[in-house]
Short mmCIF file of C-alpha atoms in Angstrom, two decimals:
data_model
loop_
_atom_site.label_atom_id
_atom_site.label_comp_id
_atom_site.label_asym_id
_atom_site.label_seq_id
_atom_site.Cartn_x
_atom_site.Cartn_y
_atom_site.Cartn_z
CA MET A 144 -26.48 -9.61 8.10
CA ARG A 145 -27.90 -6.45 6.93
CA ASN A 146 -25.99 -2.95 7.19
CA LEU A 147 -28.93 -0.55 7.44
CA THR A 148 -26.96 2.14 7.73
CA VAL A 149 -24.95 1.84 4.61
CA VAL A 150 -27.81 0.18 2.29
CA ALA A 151 -30.73 2.50 3.64
CA ALA A 152 -28.57 5.40 3.14
CA ALA A 153 -27.63 4.06 -0.56
CA LEU A 154 -31.05 3.53 -1.14
CA LEU A 155 -32.55 6.86 0.23
CA ALA A 156 -30.16 8.30 -2.23
CA MET A 157 -30.48 6.11 -5.13
CA ALA A 158 -34.51 6.66 -4.93
CA GLY A 159 -33.81 10.37 -4.35
CA ALA A 160 -35.52 9.93 -6.40
CA ALA A 161 -36.03 11.52 -7.83
CA VAL A 162 2.02 -13.87 9.20
CA PRO A 163 4.25 -16.25 8.70
CA THR A 164 6.14 -17.34 11.91
CA ASN A 165 9.09 -15.91 11.88
CA THR A 166 11.99 -14.85 14.44
CA VAL A 167 11.66 -11.19 15.38
CA ALA A 168 15.01 -9.07 15.52
CA ALA A 169 16.20 -6.47 18.33
CA GLN A 170 13.69 -3.38 17.50
CA PRO A 171 15.29 -0.05 17.23
CA GLU A 172 14.75 3.31 18.93
CA GLN A 173 11.99 4.75 16.40
CA PRO A 174 11.50 8.30 15.41
CA GLU A 175 8.28 9.95 17.06
CA GLN A 176 5.28 8.85 15.22
CA PRO A 177 1.95 10.75 14.91
CA GLU A 178 -0.67 10.50 17.42
CA GLN A 179 -3.34 7.53 16.60
CA PRO A 180 -6.58 7.47 18.70
CA GLU A 181 -6.59 3.53 19.63
CA GLN A 182 -8.53 1.10 16.84
CA PRO A 183 -8.82 -2.80 16.04
CA ARG A 184 -6.43 -4.30 14.48
CA MET A 185 -7.62 -3.98 11.12
CA LEU A 186 -10.76 -2.25 9.67
CA THR A 187 -13.53 -3.97 8.09
CA GLN A 188 -14.56 -1.16 5.36
CA ILE A 189 -18.49 -1.51 4.38
CA THR A 190 -19.56 -0.07 1.31
CA ALA A 191 -22.91 -0.26 -0.44
CA LEU A 192 -22.07 -0.89 -4.67
CA GLU A 193 -25.11 0.48 -6.51
CA ARG A 194 -26.74 -0.45 -9.79
CA GLU A 195 -25.38 1.64 -13.12
CA ALA A 196 -28.29 0.18 -14.95
CA TRP A 197 -31.20 -2.03 -14.74
CA ALA A 198 -33.49 -4.03 -17.73
CA SER A 199 -36.94 -5.97 -17.31
CA VAL A 200 -38.07 -8.51 -20.10
CA SER A 201 -41.28 -9.67 -21.03
CA LYS A 202 -42.24 -13.14 -22.39
CA ALA A 203 -45.51 -11.71 -23.93
CA ARG A 204 -43.56 -8.95 -25.97
CA PRO A 205 -40.48 -10.39 -26.14
CA ASN A 206 -38.67 -8.04 -28.95
CA ARG A 207 -39.76 -5.31 -26.95
CA PRO A 208 -36.86 -3.65 -24.45
CA SER A 209 -37.76 -1.82 -21.24
CA TRP A 210 -34.31 0.37 -20.14
CA GLY A 211 -34.20 2.18 -16.91
CA SER A 212 -37.79 2.46 -16.14
CA ALA A 213 -38.54 4.49 -12.88
CA ASP A 214 -41.08 1.67 -12.11
CA ASP A 215 -40.36 -1.09 -9.94
CA ALA A 216 -38.82 -4.26 -11.56
CA PRO A 217 -41.40 -7.31 -12.21
CA VAL A 218 -40.52 -10.99 -11.79
CA GLY A 219 -42.38 -13.68 -12.38
CA ARG A 220 -45.99 -14.69 -13.79
CA ASP A 221 -48.10 -11.29 -13.87
CA VAL A 222 -52.10 -12.86 -14.14
CA ARG A 223 -53.35 -9.16 -14.87
CA ALA A 224 -50.62 -8.19 -17.68
CA ARG A 225 -50.84 -11.86 -18.90
CA THR A 226 -46.83 -11.94 -19.07
CA THR A 227 -43.74 -13.37 -17.73
CA TYR A 228 -41.10 -11.02 -16.42
CA ARG A 229 -37.86 -11.32 -15.39
CA SER A 230 -35.50 -8.14 -14.69
CA PHE A 231 -31.95 -7.66 -14.52
CA PHE A 232 -29.56 -5.30 -12.68
CA GLN A 233 -25.86 -4.45 -13.86
CA ILE A 234 -23.89 -3.57 -10.34
CA ASP A 235 -20.89 -1.17 -10.32
CA LEU A 236 -17.62 -2.88 -8.62
CA ARG A 237 -15.17 0.27 -9.15
CA PRO A 238 -15.76 1.27 -5.60
CA ILE A 239 -13.61 -1.47 -4.15
CA ALA A 240 -11.35 -2.14 -6.86
CA GLY A 241 -8.36 -4.43 -5.22
CA ALA A 242 -10.54 -4.86 -2.21
CA THR A 243 -10.56 -8.44 -0.47
CA VAL A 244 -14.15 -9.01 -0.17
CA LEU A 245 -14.92 -10.41 3.41
CA GLN A 246 -18.75 -10.58 2.79
CA ALA A 247 -20.82 -9.46 -0.03
CA MET A 248 -24.79 -9.41 0.94
CA LEU A 249 -27.67 -8.33 -2.04
CA GLU A 250 -30.30 -6.25 -0.26
CA GLN A 251 -33.06 -5.63 -2.40
CA PRO A 252 -36.75 -4.15 -1.00
CA ILE A 253 -39.58 -6.04 -2.18
CA THR A 254 -42.25 -3.75 -2.89
CA SER A 255 -45.21 -6.40 -3.66
CA ALA A 256 -46.16 -9.82 -3.17
CA VAL A 257 -49.23 -12.07 -4.80
CA SER A 258 -48.43 -14.32 -2.06
CA CYS A 259 -46.13 -14.44 1.41
CA ASP A 260 -46.53 -18.55 1.27
CA VAL A 261 -44.20 -19.18 -1.75
CA ASP A 262 -40.35 -17.86 -1.95
CA SER A 263 -39.95 -18.36 -5.25
CA LEU A 264 -37.32 -15.46 -6.50
CA GLU A 265 -33.66 -16.74 -7.76
CA VAL A 266 -30.72 -14.73 -8.74
CA TRP A 267 -28.42 -15.48 -11.05
CA ILE A 268 -25.21 -14.02 -12.15
CA THR A 269 -26.22 -13.35 -15.69
CA GLY A 270 -24.04 -11.75 -19.08
CA ASP A 271 -24.22 -8.09 -20.08
CA ILE A 272 -27.34 -6.54 -20.80
CA HIS A 273 -27.88 -3.55 -23.12
CA ARG A 274 -30.46 -0.67 -24.14
CA ARG A 275 -31.77 -3.24 -26.27
CA THR A 276 -32.29 -6.48 -24.09
CA THR A 277 -35.09 -8.20 -24.47
CA TRP A 278 -36.89 -11.31 -23.91
CA ASN A 279 -35.75 -12.54 -27.65
CA ASP A 280 -32.04 -11.42 -26.41
CA GLN A 281 -31.28 -12.32 -22.89
CA PRO A 282 -28.22 -12.19 -21.21
CA ALA A 283 -27.08 -16.09 -20.66
CA TRP A 284 -27.70 -16.89 -17.22
CA LEU A 285 -24.34 -18.25 -15.78
CA THR A 286 -24.73 -19.11 -12.32
CA ASN A 287 -27.23 -19.59 -9.83
CA VAL A 288 -25.96 -17.98 -6.94
CA GLY A 289 -27.40 -20.35 -3.56
CA PRO A 290 -30.05 -19.38 -1.32
CA THR A 291 -31.92 -16.65 -0.87
CA ALA A 292 -34.34 -14.84 1.81
CA GLY A 293 -37.64 -12.76 1.07
CA SER A 294 -40.97 -13.45 0.31
CA CYS A 295 -43.26 -10.20 1.64
CA ARG A 296 -43.92 -7.15 0.60
CA GLY A 297 -41.52 -5.14 3.17
CA HIS A 298 -39.20 -7.72 3.16
CA TRP A 299 -36.04 -7.85 1.41
CA LEU A 300 -34.53 -9.88 -0.89
CA GLU A 301 -30.86 -10.97 0.28
CA ALA A 302 -28.51 -13.33 -1.10
CA ASP A 303 -25.13 -14.46 -0.37
CA LEU A 304 -22.69 -12.93 -3.11
CA THR A 305 -19.28 -13.15 -0.96
CA ASP A 306 -17.80 -15.87 -3.64
CA VAL A 307 -19.50 -14.31 -6.92
CA VAL A 308 -18.64 -10.40 -5.44
CA GLY A 309 -15.27 -11.39 -4.28
CA GLU A 310 -13.78 -13.28 -7.97
CA ALA A 311 -15.28 -10.75 -9.93
CA VAL A 312 -13.17 -7.87 -8.10
CA ALA A 313 -10.22 -10.57 -7.52
CA ALA A 314 -10.12 -10.62 -11.58
CA GLY A 315 -10.54 -6.98 -12.12
CA ARG A 316 -13.75 -7.18 -13.21
CA THR A 317 -15.71 -3.43 -12.84
CA HIS A 318 -19.30 -4.91 -12.52
CA ILE A 319 -21.50 -7.59 -12.85
CA THR A 320 -24.73 -8.28 -13.76
CA LEU A 321 -27.79 -10.03 -11.53
CA GLY A 322 -30.48 -11.51 -13.31
CA VAL A 323 -33.94 -12.25 -10.93
CA ARG A 324 -36.53 -13.96 -11.78
CA THR A 325 -39.27 -17.11 -10.24
CA THR A 326 -38.37 -20.86 -9.62
CA LYS A 327 -41.98 -21.77 -11.46
CA GLU A 328 -42.38 -19.31 -13.55
CA SER A 329 -45.73 -20.31 -14.83
CA ASP A 330 -47.09 -20.34 -11.16
CA PRO A 331 -48.64 -16.51 -10.79
CA ARG A 332 -48.57 -16.98 -6.95
CA GLY A 333 -44.53 -16.37 -7.19
CA PHE A 334 -45.10 -12.74 -8.94
CA LYS A 335 -43.55 -9.83 -7.37
CA THR A 336 -42.09 -6.63 -7.81
CA LEU A 337 -38.86 -5.30 -6.64
CA SER A 338 -37.25 -1.93 -5.93
CA ASN A 339 -35.29 -0.90 -9.19
CA ALA A 340 -32.63 0.27 -7.02
CA PRO A 341 -30.61 -3.19 -5.37
CA VAL A 342 -27.27 -2.71 -3.18
CA ILE A 343 -24.82 -5.17 -2.66
CA SER A 344 -23.31 -4.72 0.66
CA VAL A 345 -19.55 -5.19 0.97
CA THR A 346 -17.41 -5.67 4.15
CA HIS A 347 -13.94 -5.68 2.24
CA ASN A 348 -10.44 -5.30 3.10
CA THR A 349 -7.84 -3.42 0.82
CA ALA A 350 -3.96 -4.82 1.29
CA PRO A 351 -1.79 -1.98 2.29
CA ASP A 352 0.27 0.32 -0.31
CA LYS A 353 3.59 -0.31 -1.40
CA PRO A 354 6.38 0.76 1.11
CA ALA A 355 7.95 3.79 0.11
CA ASP A 356 11.06 5.97 1.84
CA LEU A 357 13.42 3.21 2.23
CA SER A 358 16.22 4.13 4.34
CA MET A 359 19.41 2.52 6.41
CA LEU A 360 20.41 2.77 10.08
CA SER A 361 19.30 5.05 12.94
CA HIS A 362 19.95 8.80 11.32
CA PHE A 363 17.05 7.10 8.06
CA LYS A 364 19.91 7.74 5.31
CA PRO A 365 17.75 7.18 2.10
CA CYS A 366 18.34 4.16 -0.64
CA GLY A 367 18.60 5.20 -3.91
CA PRO A 368 19.39 3.55 -7.34
CA ASP A 369 23.14 2.82 -6.90
CA GLY A 370 22.72 1.25 -3.65
CA LEU A 371 24.49 1.94 -0.53
CA TRP A 372 27.41 1.00 1.57
CA ILE A 373 26.73 0.75 5.02
CA PRO A 374 29.47 0.57 8.22
CA THR A 375 27.64 -2.10 9.80
CA ASP A 376 27.00 -5.68 10.04
CA ALA A 377 23.64 -5.65 12.31
CA PRO A 378 21.72 -2.60 10.22
CA GLN A 379 18.78 -0.83 10.83
CA LEU A 380 16.14 -1.05 8.10
CA ASN A 381 13.44 1.18 7.74
CA ALA A 382 10.36 2.12 5.92
CA VAL A 383 7.05 4.21 5.77
CA ILE A 384 3.97 1.70 5.14
CA THR A 385 0.72 2.91 4.57
CA ASP A 386 -2.90 1.44 4.38
CA PRO A 387 -5.99 3.15 2.10
CA ASP A 388 -8.61 1.68 4.54
CA ARG A 389 -9.86 4.50 7.03
CA ASN A 390 -12.97 4.79 9.60
CA GLU A 391 -15.34 7.56 10.26
CA THR A 392 -12.40 9.29 12.41
CA GLY A 393 -9.54 8.95 9.85
CA GLY A 394 -7.86 6.34 11.51
CA GLY A 395 -6.51 3.43 9.57
CA ASP A 396 -5.59 -0.31 9.51
CA ASN A 397 -2.64 -1.29 11.76
CA ILE A 398 0.09 -2.49 10.02
CA THR A 399 2.82 -5.27 10.13
CA GLY A 400 6.17 -4.74 8.02
CA GLN A 401 7.71 -7.85 6.81
CA PHE A 402 11.31 -7.29 5.74
CA GLU A 403 13.27 -9.75 4.47
CA TRP A 404 17.04 -9.64 3.09
CA TRP A 405 19.00 -12.08 0.20
CA ARG A 406 22.47 -12.16 -0.31
CA ARG A 407 23.26 -10.92 -3.70
CA SER A 408 25.97 -13.52 -4.54
CA ASP A 409 23.68 -16.87 -5.00
CA ASP A 410 20.57 -14.51 -4.66
CA ARG A 411 19.36 -16.70 -2.08
CA LYS A 412 17.25 -15.13 0.91
CA ILE A 413 18.80 -15.29 4.22
CA GLY A 414 16.74 -13.85 6.82
CA GLU A 415 13.37 -11.86 7.70
CA ALA A 416 11.99 -10.29 10.52
CA VAL A 417 8.54 -8.35 11.06
CA SER A 418 8.14 -5.00 12.47
CA TRP A 419 6.22 -3.97 15.61
CA SER A 420 2.85 -3.10 14.68
CA GLY A 421 1.28 0.25 14.03
CA GLY A 422 -0.64 2.93 12.49
CA SER A 423 -0.75 3.74 8.69
CA GLY A 424 2.00 6.45 7.86
CA TYR A 425 4.23 5.13 10.39
CA THR A 426 7.89 4.31 9.91
CA PHE A 427 8.50 0.76 10.56
CA SER A 428 11.88 -0.81 11.41
CA VAL A 429 13.75 -4.26 12.64
CA THR A 430 17.52 -4.57 12.77
CA VAL A 431 19.26 -7.25 10.76
CA PRO A 432 20.86 -9.92 13.76
CA GLU A 433 24.60 -9.57 14.79
CA GLY A 434 26.18 -12.40 12.43
CA ALA A 435 23.79 -12.19 9.55
CA LEU A 436 25.90 -10.28 7.20
CA SER A 437 29.56 -10.36 6.25
CA ASP A 438 31.96 -7.10 5.61
CA GLY A 439 32.71 -7.19 2.29
CA GLY A 440 29.11 -9.16 1.27
CA THR A 441 26.88 -7.01 -0.91
CA TYR A 442 22.75 -7.96 0.22
CA ALA A 443 19.26 -6.74 -0.94
CA TRP A 444 16.32 -6.33 1.37
CA ARG A 445 12.93 -4.87 0.87
CA VAL A 446 9.77 -4.79 2.73
CA ARG A 447 5.91 -5.50 2.56
CA GLY A 448 2.80 -4.18 4.59
CA TYR A 449 0.44 -6.88 5.99
CA ASP A 450 -2.63 -5.69 8.00
CA ASP A 451 -4.11 -9.00 9.38
CA GLN A 452 -5.80 -9.50 6.04
CA ALA A 453 -3.73 -9.25 3.59
CA TYR A 454 -0.24 -8.58 2.40
CA GLY A 455 0.45 -5.52 0.30
CA PRO A 456 3.20 -5.29 -2.80
CA TRP A 457 6.33 -5.63 -2.14
CA SER A 458 8.73 -2.36 -1.97
CA ASP A 459 11.72 -1.57 -4.43
CA TRP A 460 14.67 -3.22 -3.43
CA CYS A 461 17.36 -1.66 -1.40
CA GLU A 462 20.92 -2.69 -2.10
CA ILE A 463 23.58 -2.54 0.46
CA THR A 464 27.10 -3.47 0.79
CA VAL A 465 28.98 -3.39 4.09
CA ASP A 466 31.98 -2.17 5.17
CA THR A 467 33.04 -2.49 8.78
CA VAL A 468 36.63 -1.46 8.17
CA ARG A 469 37.65 2.11 8.52
CA PRO A 470 40.67 3.89 6.70
CA ASP A 471 44.10 3.21 8.16
CA ARG A 472 45.00 6.41 7.86
CA PRO A 473 44.70 10.26 8.54
CA PRO A 474 44.46 12.51 5.00
CA THR A 475 47.23 14.81 4.14
CA VAL A 476 46.44 18.53 4.11
CA THR A 477 48.83 21.15 2.02
CA SER A 478 48.05 24.73 1.32
CA GLU A 479 50.41 27.23 -0.41
CA ASP A 480 48.75 30.34 1.83
CA TYR A 481 49.44 28.77 5.25
CA PRO A 482 52.26 26.47 5.24
CA PRO A 483 53.06 24.71 8.11
CA THR A 484 56.64 26.80 8.60
CA GLY A 485 56.97 30.11 9.57
CA GLY A 486 53.91 33.16 9.62
CA HIS A 487 51.60 33.85 7.05
CA GLY A 488 48.66 35.21 5.40
CA GLY A 489 47.01 37.52 8.43
CA VAL A 490 43.49 37.99 10.15
CA GLY A 491 40.34 37.72 6.97
CA VAL A 492 43.21 36.83 4.92
CA PRO A 493 41.24 33.24 2.88
CA GLY A 494 43.82 30.30 2.06
CA THR A 495 43.39 27.22 0.44
CA PHE A 496 43.67 23.94 1.91
CA THR A 497 44.10 20.66 0.09
CA PHE A 498 42.80 17.15 1.62
CA THR A 499 43.47 14.17 0.08
CA SER A 500 42.75 10.55 0.48
CA ASN A 501 46.78 9.14 1.37
CA ALA A 502 46.50 6.68 -0.71
CA VAL A 503 42.99 5.03 0.72
CA ASP A 504 40.95 4.51 -1.72
CA ASP A 505 37.85 4.19 -0.79
CA ILE A 506 37.63 7.39 0.60
CA VAL A 507 34.78 9.98 -0.60
CA SER A 508 34.57 12.82 1.86
CA PHE A 509 36.46 14.18 4.13
CA ARG A 510 35.10 16.65 7.43
CA TYR A 511 37.29 19.58 8.88
CA GLY A 512 37.29 22.05 11.62
CA GLU A 513 39.30 24.37 13.82
CA SER A 514 38.47 21.53 16.45
CA ARG A 515 36.52 17.88 15.91
CA ASP A 516 33.26 18.68 17.85
CA VAL A 517 32.26 21.89 15.16
CA VAL A 518 32.98 20.55 11.14
CA THR A 519 32.08 21.14 8.17
CA VAL A 520 31.81 17.93 5.22
CA VAL A 521 32.83 18.27 1.88
CA ALA A 522 33.07 16.02 -0.93
CA ALA A 523 36.02 14.53 -2.40
CA ASP A 524 36.35 15.39 -6.10
CA ARG A 525 36.12 11.18 -6.62
CA VAL A 526 36.33 7.98 -4.80
CA GLY A 527 39.91 7.88 -3.22
CA GLY A 528 40.09 11.78 -4.75
CA GLU A 529 41.05 15.32 -2.99
CA ALA A 530 39.03 18.29 -1.68
CA THR A 531 39.98 21.89 -2.16
CA ILE A 532 38.55 24.68 0.51
CA THR A 533 38.81 28.19 1.61
CA TYR A 534 39.92 28.71 5.15
CA THR A 535 39.69 32.06 6.70
CA PRO A 536 41.79 32.56 9.87
CA THR A 537 39.77 35.05 12.93
CA SER A 538 42.77 35.62 14.90
CA SER A 539 47.05 35.58 15.04
CA GLY A 540 49.32 33.53 16.19
CA SER A 541 48.92 29.48 15.98
CA ASP A 542 45.95 28.29 14.17
CA VAL A 543 44.95 24.67 13.90
CA LEU A 544 42.22 22.84 11.67
CA TRP A 545 41.60 18.82 12.53
CA VAL A 546 40.68 16.74 9.10
CA GLN A 547 39.24 13.50 9.11
CA SER A 548 38.55 11.01 5.83
CA LEU A 549 35.51 9.10 5.30
CA ASP A 550 35.25 5.85 3.21
CA ARG A 551 32.08 4.87 1.48
CA ALA A 552 30.33 3.75 4.18
CA GLY A 553 30.53 6.39 6.53
CA ASN A 554 33.77 4.83 8.52
CA PRO A 555 35.76 8.01 9.62
CA GLY A 556 39.88 7.48 9.49
CA PRO A 557 42.34 8.84 12.05
CA TRP A 558 42.59 12.79 12.58
CA ALA A 559 45.04 14.60 11.30
CA GLU A 560 45.90 17.60 13.10
CA TYR A 561 47.16 20.67 10.57
CA ARG A 562 49.25 23.28 12.69
CA PHE A 563 50.24 26.70 10.93
CA ASP A 564 50.94 30.26 12.18
CA VAL A 565 49.06 33.63 11.31
CA ASN A 566 50.71 36.92 11.08
#
């Protein structure tokens, strides 16, 4: 199966010659996503792998190298030259590093043939070649890749290299070397010349990238190295997942996110869910089912992308502790500048106000304002500590500050109403 566009373009350029089954949890409301054209679930990327180097060897000149010649590549018994040739081609695999190889086909034009009746060409995986490769110093002939097609001038030498290319890429190799020879090297009818610029047309897929920007809840509170406290036992888990595959219009693979969560007390996986399908760069989310997590428990979750062909790497862990209990009392509010009895200060005269946690040991911040609808948040000086703010009255007479404490999970406590008079 030849992709003529890709292969022909590559040859002309060189000649230039010069998911698992899971129960899916209810899905949360999603953030606005970028527009994407309709596309298949998985793109099949096609890359033409080109040779880095080539050499031919001659039996009649067993110690003479021929490296990187501009001539065609000879193979078989050449009666006129009174010798037998073999040719080797080193192919660069770096353009598909890390990919999953779905199909790989050798495509190499046959430029001359003594006979069209003899399908005599063999393609092998060999050891590496070098500038001093000769008949007496050939690389090892390791693996015959199997049947080939092509026998006449104008035909293409074709061979299925899916397995060998896939294995080489999976092993992290940067190149492979192909050796071409005739089956019966004493039979001059098998002699042919080939283009010295073979191409391996590879259909492949690259797994999704490692997920990033892990966050929690509908307001996308970022995960961090110190873990998060959350106020619900059915949280929304979020992550941005990208995929490196791209088509001609810039679109990419459709991805799903596979999420799983573990209980930290015994390091046991207790649940998983798969998100909807979306494009590269989307935020993918799932919601942990009710009852899966317990108040006071510490858990960790992670996610990886899947593009219908391959799983990407797991994300980092996001550790969470569940706290569904709200603070049971309001904060205390005191001010020496504006005490709660008598008139003090005046319009435009700032005063300091101190908020304390009122013996609630997990308070981390306070929110305050002239009403409960428009508030400012200030951090406590420590967990279970206090905060001091400056407030400047804008009118005389009765004034009020509403103050509420927030625990580590963001649970709000009762409001404190602090009233005072301004001169």
